[in-house]
Amino acid sequence: MHSFEPLQVFCKLYNKVFKDIQANLYPHDLELFTQIRGEVENIFFPTMEKYLQQYDLSPYTAGTRCLSIDGGTIQDIMSLQALEKELKLPMPIREHFDIGTGSDLGALLVLQIFCKEWSIDDCLNHFRATLTLDTRADTPTSRFSQDSVSVDHGRNKYLFSRLHSRWREALPSIPTSNQHSSSTIKSDLKSIFGKDKTLFECSGNGTKIAITATKSIDSSTCIFSNYNGPEKGPRGHSLIRPEKSKDEMLIWHIGRAATSDPTSLKPFHGYHRRDFEGHNDLINLTLWEQDSIWSRARKPPDIFIFICLGTSIQGYEKPAKKHFRRWLSDHRLQCDAKDITDFSLDGLLSSLFYIELIGMPLIDTVGFFCRAQIRCRLVPSRPAFMTLIERLWRTGARFHYDYKTVPCVNRQLYEEARRGVAFSRYIEISVTSLSDEIDVKIDGITKIGRSISNCPYRLQTLIEDQGLDCVFGHRNHKRRYLEV
């Protein structure tokens, strides 16, 4: 998907026809000549503005940032609220992620955050509507968290009843009973997500959105998304994408299907909520989706924040030990809540920076000499950009690479940022072969030194991702580097 300015579309498609009409009128009918131009502008431009969508594109050499939510409890919302507050950047938490996945009541939170672009405070204020969707029986608590319960079907109703008195002040008028009619549930969902908007129409500011459910006909896992992809995935799940756009499911339909309990309610349009064993399938499914969308070749994301009710993590397919704790922030283990929050903050802040080569590496006596620049995902027009630059300058944050260290922001970069120039920190790195990895770390704004986005980065892969090996130019026909 692309977005174009209305003026650009007008000039490319209609300007010639418009000029031909004017040529026939001028100078014979000056009044009509003047009138027709005003009429075209009044009709065309407001119409185009209605359909214009603008969103951020992920840089070619930047990694991915994943958020998965399962459970949809107040604790989930409070965890995100705490992260947003501690980041101390004037930007919503949703803009820190490239893909968001959700199951069960967590699907509603994902839709609210990324589709409706609600703030975390909005999610808290509207949590009453979310509560009406749970119709399950009681189950005992879990040993992983004081306010969490087991993964059995009745977890949410039991949790909501326990949290009722504690959060009465924050969420007034929470209903004492979660048993509501199907018509009430549908009415609540329509009021939240609208009556006629589909998920595929939701740009999410460039964020990919995937909601899981189960096909009632064969109990297989499926996902609804705002992007295209292969119909079948290796995790045994399928992507629901009708051949005709008119058959696309509405957002409120997806929310209803993702939360429909087959034990107490009829399947909705042939779908009901998905029960993952230990919820680890949601992690693996999200990893496969990000790998498929961005052709990651099984490279892990920069940061993966997983928020749900406290459950065991047994059975998770762990990657190599040296990489495991580097990217997965599992909020299920509440006993390590402070460490997990710090880990998430460090991952989100460090992933704001990524590396690009300036031209092809040069062969020297040692191996290869690389000129590179460290870039920032935030553009100067964003209020968070200058806030981040100020923090880098104030804390004396530094980049570490190739046994060298440089300040993230010097006086020149600081003044350029104030003038609206995009962040670019020039560095030089030497490696012995194209198979060597380049690793750039940042500290000062993080609790510990953390690798920036997509690092460690194999040099040959970095060259290919930038398209520097394309003899006839990059696929977007633009130069991907600057000469110095």
Tab-separated table of C-alpha atoms in Angstrom:
chain	number	residue	atom	x	y	z
A	1	MET	CA	0.000	0.000	0.000
A	2	HIS	CA	1.131	3.539	-0.755
A	3	SER	CA	-0.264	6.971	-0.097
A	4	PHE	CA	-0.068	9.889	-2.511
A	5	GLU	CA	-0.782	13.566	-2.087
A	6	PRO	CA	-4.085	14.667	-3.695
A	7	LEU	CA	-2.291	17.345	-5.731
A	8	GLN	CA	0.087	14.723	-7.143
A	9	VAL	CA	-2.790	12.445	-8.168
A	10	PHE	CA	-4.615	15.376	-9.779
A	11	CYS	CA	-1.585	16.509	-11.749
A	12	LYS	CA	-0.747	13.010	-13.005
A	13	LEU	CA	-4.246	11.823	-13.923
A	14	TYR	CA	-6.509	14.786	-14.565
A	15	ASN	CA	-4.377	17.855	-15.237
A	16	LYS	CA	-4.095	17.274	-19.012
A	17	VAL	CA	-7.847	16.771	-19.434
A	18	PHE	CA	-8.503	19.799	-17.276
A	19	LYS	CA	-6.170	21.968	-19.391
A	20	ASP	CA	-7.815	20.781	-22.626
A	21	ILE	CA	-11.214	21.884	-21.308
A	22	GLN	CA	-9.809	25.246	-20.275
A	23	ALA	CA	-8.196	25.719	-23.697
A	24	ASN	CA	-11.589	25.364	-25.363
A	25	LEU	CA	-13.136	27.935	-23.026
A	26	TYR	CA	-10.417	30.601	-23.005
A	27	PRO	CA	-10.768	33.351	-24.030
A	28	HIS	CA	-14.304	32.879	-25.311
A	29	ASP	CA	-15.971	32.304	-21.925
A	30	LEU	CA	-13.868	33.806	-19.148
A	31	GLU	CA	-16.604	33.449	-16.531
A	32	LEU	CA	-17.016	29.699	-17.089
A	33	PHE	CA	-13.212	29.349	-17.349
A	34	THR	CA	-12.830	30.779	-13.824
A	35	GLN	CA	-15.822	28.931	-12.412
A	36	ILE	CA	-14.857	25.451	-13.585
A	37	ARG	CA	-11.466	25.588	-11.913
A	38	GLY	CA	-13.022	26.429	-8.544
A	39	GLU	CA	-15.625	23.692	-8.902
A	40	VAL	CA	-13.008	21.031	-9.673
A	41	GLU	CA	-10.894	22.014	-6.677
A	42	ASN	CA	-13.913	22.042	-4.341
A	43	ILE	CA	-15.021	18.577	-5.463
A	44	PHE	CA	-11.717	16.773	-6.045
A	45	PHE	CA	-9.486	17.731	-3.146
A	46	PRO	CA	-11.928	17.096	-0.228
A	47	THR	CA	-12.739	13.711	-1.768
A	48	MET	CA	-9.074	12.732	-1.982
A	49	GLU	CA	-8.369	13.917	1.560
A	50	LYS	CA	-11.021	11.463	2.783
A	51	TYR	CA	-9.086	8.495	1.424
A	52	LEU	CA	-5.572	9.792	2.048
A	53	GLN	CA	-3.587	7.651	4.485
A	54	GLN	CA	-0.132	8.445	5.773
A	55	TYR	CA	1.987	6.147	7.905
A	56	ASP	CA	5.590	5.405	8.767
A	57	LEU	CA	7.534	2.823	6.785
A	58	SER	CA	10.089	0.617	8.507
A	59	PRO	CA	13.671	1.302	7.308
A	60	TYR	CA	15.222	-1.462	5.235
A	61	THR	CA	17.961	-2.174	7.784
A	62	ALA	CA	15.898	-1.789	10.958
A	63	GLY	CA	14.643	-4.798	12.906
A	64	THR	CA	11.130	-5.537	14.096
A	65	ARG	CA	9.416	-4.774	17.397
A	66	CYS	CA	6.600	-7.099	18.437
A	67	LEU	CA	3.773	-6.803	20.949
A	68	SER	CA	1.486	-9.718	21.815
A	69	ILE	CA	-1.404	-9.453	24.265
A	70	ASP	CA	-3.474	-12.297	25.610
A	71	GLY	CA	-5.959	-11.973	28.448
A	72	GLY	CA	-7.134	-8.405	28.196
A	73	THR	CA	-7.114	-7.621	31.919
A	74	ILE	CA	-6.514	-4.365	33.740
A	75	GLN	CA	-3.019	-5.629	34.528
A	76	ASP	CA	-2.257	-5.824	30.820
A	77	ILE	CA	-3.331	-2.219	30.295
A	78	MET	CA	-1.457	-1.051	33.377
A	79	SER	CA	1.730	-2.765	32.150
A	80	LEU	CA	1.549	-0.836	28.883
A	81	GLN	CA	0.726	2.366	30.724
A	82	ALA	CA	3.808	1.919	32.914
A	83	LEU	CA	6.013	1.347	29.848
A	84	GLU	CA	4.647	4.421	28.102
A	85	LYS	CA	5.230	6.553	31.191
A	86	GLU	CA	8.777	5.304	31.795
A	87	LEU	CA	9.810	5.844	28.162
A	88	LYS	CA	9.333	9.588	28.767
A	89	LEU	CA	8.781	10.373	25.102
A	90	PRO	CA	5.808	12.402	23.783
A	91	MET	CA	4.522	9.574	21.587
A	92	PRO	CA	1.953	6.831	22.204
A	93	ILE	CA	3.186	3.331	23.032
A	94	ARG	CA	1.664	1.943	19.809
A	95	GLU	CA	4.208	3.830	17.689
A	96	HIS	CA	7.028	1.758	19.211
A	97	PHE	CA	5.857	-1.478	17.537
A	98	ASP	CA	5.883	-2.851	14.002
A	99	ILE	CA	3.456	-5.709	14.610
A	100	GLY	CA	0.783	-6.315	17.233
A	101	THR	CA	-0.964	-9.635	17.769
A	102	GLY	CA	-3.772	-10.540	20.146
A	103	SER	CA	-5.953	-13.432	21.161
A	104	ASP	CA	-9.051	-13.727	23.312
A	105	LEU	CA	-9.750	-10.450	25.155
A	106	GLY	CA	-6.221	-9.349	24.289
A	107	ALA	CA	-7.428	-9.108	20.704
A	108	LEU	CA	-9.775	-6.288	21.709
A	109	LEU	CA	-6.920	-4.369	23.311
A	110	VAL	CA	-4.786	-4.759	20.187
A	111	LEU	CA	-7.653	-3.486	18.019
A	112	GLN	CA	-8.286	-0.560	20.350
A	113	ILE	CA	-4.609	0.433	20.539
A	114	PHE	CA	-3.579	0.014	16.902
A	115	CYS	CA	-6.830	0.211	14.905
A	116	LYS	CA	-8.735	2.825	16.861
A	117	GLU	CA	-5.456	4.475	17.939
A	118	TRP	CA	-6.710	4.882	21.465
A	119	SER	CA	-4.426	6.055	24.223
A	120	ILE	CA	-3.834	3.744	27.167
A	121	ASP	CA	-6.063	5.998	29.247
A	122	ASP	CA	-8.842	5.544	26.684
A	123	CYS	CA	-8.477	1.772	26.998
A	124	LEU	CA	-8.847	2.013	30.757
A	125	ASN	CA	-11.905	4.244	30.470
A	126	HIS	CA	-13.604	1.867	28.054
A	127	PHE	CA	-12.641	-1.325	29.844
A	128	ARG	CA	-16.205	-1.719	31.061
A	129	ALA	CA	-17.263	-2.615	27.525
A	130	THR	CA	-14.496	-5.216	27.350
A	131	LEU	CA	-15.650	-6.827	30.580
A	132	THR	CA	-19.058	-7.585	29.129
A	133	LEU	CA	-17.537	-10.003	26.636
A	134	ASP	CA	-16.440	-12.621	29.182
A	135	THR	CA	-18.852	-15.428	30.017
A	136	ARG	CA	-16.759	-18.082	31.702
A	137	ALA	CA	-16.713	-20.032	34.936
A	138	ASP	CA	-14.413	-19.658	37.931
A	139	THR	CA	-10.999	-21.273	38.229
A	140	PRO	CA	-8.240	-21.172	40.863
A	141	THR	CA	-5.363	-18.702	40.909
A	142	SER	CA	-1.879	-19.214	39.516
A	143	ARG	CA	1.384	-19.299	41.434
A	144	PHE	CA	2.988	-16.894	38.961
A	145	SER	CA	1.116	-13.754	39.995
A	146	GLN	CA	-1.065	-12.760	42.911
A	147	ASP	CA	-3.831	-11.493	40.611
A	148	SER	CA	-3.391	-14.032	37.839
A	149	VAL	CA	-5.197	-17.291	37.271
A	150	SER	CA	-4.578	-20.494	35.366
A	151	VAL	CA	-4.943	-20.914	31.625
A	152	ASP	CA	-8.243	-22.795	31.951
A	153	HIS	CA	-11.374	-21.410	30.341
A	154	GLY	CA	-12.722	-19.578	33.374
A	155	ARG	CA	-9.704	-17.428	34.161
A	156	ASN	CA	-11.056	-13.985	33.233
A	157	LYS	CA	-14.359	-14.057	35.089
A	158	TYR	CA	-12.592	-15.085	38.281
A	159	LEU	CA	-9.940	-12.409	37.816
A	160	PHE	CA	-12.477	-9.692	37.072
A	161	SER	CA	-14.432	-10.477	40.232
A	162	ARG	CA	-11.237	-10.277	42.323
A	163	LEU	CA	-10.206	-6.981	40.750
A	164	HIS	CA	-13.681	-5.470	41.043
A	165	SER	CA	-13.222	-3.892	44.452
A	166	ARG	CA	-9.551	-2.994	43.949
A	167	TRP	CA	-10.180	-1.010	40.767
A	168	ARG	CA	-13.619	0.356	41.696
A	169	GLU	CA	-12.243	3.872	41.927
A	170	ALA	CA	-10.367	3.657	38.609
A	171	LEU	CA	-13.217	2.014	36.760
A	172	PRO	CA	-16.584	3.059	38.218
A	173	SER	CA	-19.744	1.164	37.431
A	174	ILE	CA	-18.049	-2.134	36.541
A	175	PRO	CA	-20.915	-4.622	36.303
A	176	THR	CA	-21.106	-7.255	39.025
A	177	SER	CA	-22.192	-9.837	36.485
A	178	ASN	CA	-20.452	-10.601	33.233
A	179	GLN	CA	-23.445	-12.426	31.783
A	180	HIS	CA	-24.797	-10.292	28.979
A	181	SER	CA	-26.961	-11.046	26.017
A	182	SER	CA	-25.500	-11.455	22.553
A	183	SER	CA	-27.252	-8.283	21.395
A	184	THR	CA	-25.634	-6.273	24.210
A	185	ILE	CA	-22.193	-7.598	23.276
A	186	LYS	CA	-22.716	-6.701	19.634
A	187	SER	CA	-23.929	-3.237	20.570
A	188	ASP	CA	-20.853	-2.630	22.740
A	189	LEU	CA	-18.484	-3.756	19.988
A	190	LYS	CA	-20.198	-1.601	17.367
A	191	SER	CA	-19.967	1.439	19.622
A	192	ILE	CA	-16.231	0.841	20.066
A	193	PHE	CA	-15.098	-0.170	16.575
A	194	GLY	CA	-17.836	1.235	14.350
A	195	LYS	CA	-20.409	-0.569	12.258
A	196	ASP	CA	-18.856	-0.737	8.797
A	197	LYS	CA	-15.036	-0.577	8.937
A	198	THR	CA	-12.929	-3.616	8.044
A	199	LEU	CA	-9.571	-4.532	9.544
A	200	PHE	CA	-7.935	-4.412	6.109
A	201	GLU	CA	-8.859	-0.709	5.920
A	202	CYS	CA	-6.986	-0.041	9.155
A	203	SER	CA	-3.511	1.326	8.399
A	204	GLY	CA	-2.419	1.340	12.041
A	205	ASN	CA	0.185	3.965	11.072
A	206	GLY	CA	2.066	1.167	9.311
A	207	THR	CA	1.778	-1.342	12.163
A	208	LYS	CA	0.804	-4.864	11.129
A	209	ILE	CA	-2.150	-6.230	13.108
A	210	ALA	CA	-3.015	-9.917	13.499
A	211	ILE	CA	-5.933	-11.310	15.522
A	212	THR	CA	-6.171	-15.039	16.240
A	213	ALA	CA	-9.306	-17.186	16.310
A	214	THR	CA	-10.380	-20.784	15.702
A	215	LYS	CA	-12.398	-22.145	12.804
A	216	SER	CA	-15.372	-23.925	14.296
A	217	ILE	CA	-15.615	-26.353	11.385
A	218	ASP	CA	-12.222	-28.020	11.956
A	219	SER	CA	-10.818	-26.347	15.131
A	220	SER	CA	-7.809	-25.024	13.204
A	221	THR	CA	-6.104	-21.749	14.091
A	222	CYS	CA	-6.629	-18.753	11.829
A	223	ILE	CA	-5.694	-15.092	11.875
A	224	PHE	CA	-7.401	-11.920	10.675
A	225	SER	CA	-4.979	-9.208	9.593
A	226	ASN	CA	-4.593	-5.824	7.917
A	227	TYR	CA	-1.935	-7.209	5.551
A	228	ASN	CA	-1.612	-9.912	2.917
A	229	GLY	CA	0.466	-13.062	3.219
A	230	PRO	CA	0.622	-16.781	2.479
A	231	GLU	CA	-2.658	-18.579	2.998
A	232	LYS	CA	-1.058	-21.302	5.130
A	233	GLY	CA	1.675	-20.943	7.751
A	234	PRO	CA	4.046	-23.538	9.258
A	235	ARG	CA	2.458	-23.048	12.665
A	236	GLY	CA	-0.651	-24.754	11.278
A	237	HIS	CA	-2.579	-21.501	11.018
A	238	SER	CA	-4.269	-19.912	8.020
A	239	LEU	CA	-4.736	-16.296	6.964
A	240	ILE	CA	-8.348	-15.286	6.359
A	241	ARG	CA	-8.454	-13.134	3.219
A	242	PRO	CA	-11.616	-13.306	1.059
A	243	GLU	CA	-11.262	-13.027	-2.702
A	244	LYS	CA	-13.741	-10.159	-2.810
A	245	SER	CA	-13.310	-7.033	-0.724
A	246	LYS	CA	-17.027	-6.917	0.036
A	247	ASP	CA	-16.650	-10.203	1.949
A	248	GLU	CA	-14.040	-8.803	4.353
A	249	MET	CA	-15.079	-9.181	7.992
A	250	LEU	CA	-15.745	-5.994	9.903
A	251	ILE	CA	-13.580	-5.084	12.868
A	252	TRP	CA	-16.381	-5.632	15.346
A	253	HIS	CA	-17.050	-9.034	13.743
A	254	ILE	CA	-13.416	-10.001	14.327
A	255	GLY	CA	-13.548	-8.793	17.923
A	256	ARG	CA	-16.682	-10.842	18.490
A	257	ALA	CA	-15.215	-13.971	16.881
A	258	ALA	CA	-11.928	-13.669	18.813
A	259	THR	CA	-13.765	-13.592	22.157
A	260	SER	CA	-16.597	-16.040	21.487
A	261	ASP	CA	-16.490	-18.916	23.993
A	262	PRO	CA	-17.717	-22.124	22.315
A	263	THR	CA	-18.685	-23.641	25.694
A	264	SER	CA	-21.309	-20.986	26.422
A	265	LEU	CA	-21.963	-19.106	23.177
A	266	LYS	CA	-22.505	-20.117	19.591
A	267	PRO	CA	-19.588	-19.586	17.179
A	268	PHE	CA	-19.748	-16.203	15.495
A	269	HIS	CA	-19.712	-16.426	11.676
A	270	GLY	CA	-18.036	-19.824	12.001
A	271	TYR	CA	-15.256	-18.692	14.384
A	272	HIS	CA	-14.623	-18.702	18.130
A	273	ARG	CA	-11.808	-17.711	20.441
A	274	ARG	CA	-8.476	-19.458	20.285
A	275	ASP	CA	-7.086	-21.359	23.295
A	276	PHE	CA	-3.304	-21.637	23.096
A	277	GLU	CA	-1.580	-24.281	25.169
A	278	GLY	CA	0.392	-22.245	27.692
A	279	HIS	CA	-0.044	-19.273	25.323
A	280	ASN	CA	3.361	-20.067	23.827
A	281	ASP	CA	1.843	-20.774	20.427
A	282	LEU	CA	0.981	-17.059	20.218
A	283	ILE	CA	4.664	-16.210	20.637
A	284	ASN	CA	5.727	-18.654	17.938
A	285	LEU	CA	2.931	-17.543	15.623
A	286	THR	CA	3.969	-13.894	15.988
A	287	LEU	CA	7.607	-14.778	15.322
A	288	TRP	CA	6.631	-16.561	12.126
A	289	GLU	CA	4.438	-13.675	10.984
A	290	GLN	CA	7.185	-11.075	11.447
A	291	ASP	CA	9.599	-13.394	9.669
A	292	SER	CA	7.189	-13.786	6.747
A	293	ILE	CA	6.233	-10.115	6.411
A	294	TRP	CA	9.757	-8.675	6.475
A	295	SER	CA	11.721	-11.709	5.172
A	296	ARG	CA	13.704	-11.940	8.375
A	297	ALA	CA	15.234	-15.361	7.590
A	298	ARG	CA	14.435	-16.502	11.159
A	299	LYS	CA	16.329	-13.616	12.727
A	300	PRO	CA	14.741	-12.680	16.080
A	301	PRO	CA	13.109	-9.267	16.602
A	302	ASP	CA	14.740	-6.369	18.404
A	303	ILE	CA	12.245	-6.670	21.240
A	304	PHE	CA	9.252	-8.929	21.800
A	305	ILE	CA	6.927	-7.837	24.593
A	306	PHE	CA	4.496	-10.537	25.635
A	307	ILE	CA	1.733	-9.549	28.050
A	308	CYS	CA	-0.902	-11.931	29.390
A	309	LEU	CA	-2.183	-13.669	32.487
A	310	GLY	CA	0.386	-15.542	34.579
A	311	THR	CA	0.985	-18.950	33.067
A	312	SER	CA	3.756	-21.499	32.822
A	313	ILE	CA	6.268	-21.043	30.006
A	314	GLN	CA	7.067	-24.736	29.704
A	315	GLY	CA	7.114	-26.057	26.173
A	316	TYR	CA	8.273	-22.829	24.522
A	317	GLU	CA	10.654	-23.469	21.656
A	318	LYS	CA	13.602	-21.467	22.903
A	319	PRO	CA	16.178	-20.228	20.394
A	320	ALA	CA	19.909	-20.442	21.073
A	321	LYS	CA	20.669	-19.588	24.690
A	322	LYS	CA	22.868	-16.610	23.837
A	323	HIS	CA	19.949	-14.941	22.032
A	324	PHE	CA	17.022	-15.886	24.287
A	325	ARG	CA	17.169	-13.168	26.930
A	326	ARG	CA	18.285	-10.584	24.391
A	327	TRP	CA	14.875	-9.972	22.861
A	328	LEU	CA	12.014	-11.688	24.744
A	329	SER	CA	10.360	-9.613	27.466
A	330	ASP	CA	7.905	-11.995	29.105
A	331	HIS	CA	5.548	-10.172	31.448
A	332	ARG	CA	4.039	-13.419	32.721
A	333	LEU	CA	6.640	-13.786	35.469
A	334	GLN	CA	5.376	-11.084	37.806
A	335	CYS	CA	8.029	-11.832	40.453
A	336	ASP	CA	10.567	-10.161	38.134
A	337	ALA	CA	8.284	-7.251	37.211
A	338	LYS	CA	10.896	-4.484	37.756
A	339	ASP	CA	13.608	-6.284	35.782
A	340	ILE	CA	11.170	-7.135	32.994
A	341	THR	CA	10.014	-3.511	32.742
A	342	ASP	CA	13.620	-2.261	32.598
A	343	PHE	CA	14.419	-4.861	29.950
A	344	SER	CA	11.438	-3.742	27.862
A	345	LEU	CA	12.389	-0.066	28.181
A	346	ASP	CA	15.985	-0.730	27.129
A	347	GLY	CA	14.802	-2.748	24.131
A	348	LEU	CA	12.350	-0.096	22.933
A	349	LEU	CA	14.827	2.774	23.337
A	350	SER	CA	17.788	1.008	21.702
A	351	SER	CA	15.640	-0.144	18.769
A	352	LEU	CA	14.952	3.494	17.853
A	353	PHE	CA	18.404	3.513	16.215
A	354	TYR	CA	19.628	1.469	13.264
A	355	ILE	CA	22.683	1.312	11.008
A	356	GLU	CA	23.146	1.960	7.292
A	357	LEU	CA	26.257	1.603	5.140
A	358	ILE	CA	27.499	4.572	3.120
A	359	GLY	CA	28.384	2.838	-0.119
A	360	MET	CA	29.974	-0.571	-0.590
A	361	PRO	CA	32.727	-1.661	1.830
A	362	LEU	CA	36.239	-0.979	0.574
A	363	ILE	CA	38.930	-3.657	0.474
A	364	ASP	CA	42.034	-2.787	2.515
A	365	THR	CA	45.026	-4.635	3.966
A	366	VAL	CA	43.017	-5.978	6.912
A	367	GLY	CA	39.849	-6.982	5.107
A	368	PHE	CA	37.027	-4.534	4.520
A	369	PHE	CA	36.715	-0.893	5.546
A	370	CYS	CA	33.108	0.236	6.088
A	371	ARG	CA	31.713	3.730	6.265
A	372	ALA	CA	28.370	3.766	8.032
A	373	GLN	CA	25.858	6.015	9.695
A	374	ILE	CA	23.645	5.391	12.692
A	375	ARG	CA	20.151	6.647	11.952
A	376	CYS	CA	17.049	7.230	14.090
A	377	ARG	CA	13.524	5.993	13.337
A	378	LEU	CA	12.062	9.275	14.565
A	379	VAL	CA	11.894	12.091	12.021
A	380	PRO	CA	12.602	15.733	13.009
A	381	SER	CA	8.961	16.731	12.569
A	382	ARG	CA	7.949	14.486	15.472
A	383	PRO	CA	7.912	16.120	18.943
A	384	ALA	CA	9.548	12.985	20.372
A	385	PHE	CA	12.611	13.492	18.136
A	386	MET	CA	13.934	16.567	19.908
A	387	THR	CA	12.997	15.118	23.296
A	388	LEU	CA	15.159	12.088	22.525
A	389	ILE	CA	18.052	14.221	21.254
A	390	GLU	CA	17.888	16.333	24.416
A	391	ARG	CA	18.086	13.195	26.556
A	392	LEU	CA	21.035	11.811	24.588
A	393	TRP	CA	22.834	15.136	24.992
A	394	ARG	CA	21.983	15.527	28.675
A	395	THR	CA	22.911	11.979	29.745
A	396	GLY	CA	26.089	11.792	27.663
A	397	ALA	CA	24.867	8.615	25.942
A	398	ARG	CA	27.422	6.843	23.768
A	399	PHE	CA	27.621	4.358	20.901
A	400	HIS	CA	30.090	1.472	21.255
A	401	TYR	CA	31.414	-0.461	18.252
A	402	ASP	CA	34.584	-2.157	17.002
A	403	TYR	CA	36.407	-1.418	20.320
A	404	LYS	CA	35.601	2.258	19.849
A	405	THR	CA	33.161	4.643	21.489
A	406	VAL	CA	31.659	7.970	20.398
A	407	PRO	CA	29.058	10.248	21.965
A	408	CYS	CA	25.617	9.750	20.449
A	409	VAL	CA	25.160	13.502	20.099
A	410	ASN	CA	27.911	16.090	19.834
A	411	ARG	CA	27.502	19.850	19.535
A	412	GLN	CA	27.199	19.741	15.747
A	413	LEU	CA	24.520	17.023	15.749
A	414	TYR	CA	22.641	18.814	18.510
A	415	GLU	CA	22.510	22.074	16.556
A	416	GLU	CA	21.521	20.240	13.368
A	417	ALA	CA	18.659	18.527	15.211
A	418	ARG	CA	17.397	21.879	16.452
A	419	ARG	CA	17.352	23.089	12.840
A	420	GLY	CA	15.283	20.065	11.797
A	421	VAL	CA	18.036	17.908	10.276
A	422	ALA	CA	17.538	14.128	10.552
A	423	PHE	CA	19.807	12.276	12.987
A	424	SER	CA	22.895	10.690	11.396
A	425	ARG	CA	26.033	9.670	13.351
A	426	TYR	CA	28.969	8.844	11.074
A	427	ILE	CA	31.196	5.899	12.095
A	428	GLU	CA	33.936	3.764	10.505
A	429	ILE	CA	34.288	0.023	11.047
A	430	SER	CA	36.848	-2.539	9.853
A	431	VAL	CA	36.067	-6.247	9.452
A	432	THR	CA	38.049	-9.182	8.132
A	433	SER	CA	35.326	-10.715	5.923
A	434	LEU	CA	31.801	-10.155	4.646
A	435	SER	CA	30.548	-12.881	6.977
A	436	ASP	CA	31.602	-10.898	10.076
A	437	GLU	CA	28.939	-9.262	12.237
A	438	ILE	CA	28.740	-5.554	12.985
A	439	ASP	CA	27.463	-4.797	16.471
A	440	VAL	CA	26.706	-1.273	17.682
A	441	LYS	CA	25.594	-0.805	21.288
A	442	ILE	CA	24.152	2.199	23.070
A	443	ASP	CA	24.238	3.124	26.737
A	444	GLY	CA	23.455	6.186	28.822
A	445	ILE	CA	19.710	6.160	28.159
A	446	THR	CA	19.448	2.432	28.911
A	447	LYS	CA	20.064	0.571	32.158
A	448	ILE	CA	22.765	-1.514	30.470
A	449	GLY	CA	24.439	-1.407	27.075
A	450	ARG	CA	22.025	-2.699	24.407
A	451	SER	CA	22.562	-3.424	20.714
A	452	ILE	CA	20.737	-1.054	18.395
A	453	SER	CA	18.119	-2.329	15.942
A	454	ASN	CA	18.992	-5.502	14.002
A	455	CYS	CA	22.454	-5.758	15.547
A	456	PRO	CA	24.567	-7.855	15.515
A	457	TYR	CA	24.279	-7.479	11.738
A	458	ARG	CA	26.103	-9.751	9.289
A	459	LEU	CA	27.885	-7.474	6.801
A	460	GLN	CA	26.831	-9.432	3.698
A	461	THR	CA	23.193	-9.349	4.856
A	462	LEU	CA	23.425	-5.609	5.539
A	463	ILE	CA	24.682	-5.016	1.989
A	464	GLU	CA	21.822	-7.068	0.536
A	465	ASP	CA	19.163	-5.448	2.722
A	466	GLN	CA	20.244	-1.998	1.565
A	467	GLY	CA	20.338	-3.115	-2.053
A	468	LEU	CA	23.966	-2.027	-2.471
A	469	ASP	CA	24.647	-5.190	-4.432
A	470	CYS	CA	22.011	-4.305	-7.049
A	471	VAL	CA	23.997	-3.484	-10.183
A	472	PHE	CA	21.124	-1.623	-11.847
A	473	GLY	CA	19.949	0.184	-8.749
A	474	HIS	CA	17.724	-0.533	-5.775
A	475	ARG	CA	14.174	-1.819	-6.171
A	476	ASN	CA	12.701	1.604	-5.340
A	477	HIS	CA	15.003	3.288	-7.904
A	478	LYS	CA	16.456	5.564	-5.244
A	479	ARG	CA	19.976	5.888	-3.952
A	480	ARG	CA	20.169	4.298	-0.532
A	481	TYR	CA	23.318	6.060	0.653
A	482	LEU	CA	25.040	9.439	0.667
A	483	GLU	CA	28.494	10.153	-0.677
A	484	VAL	CA	30.907	11.744	1.793
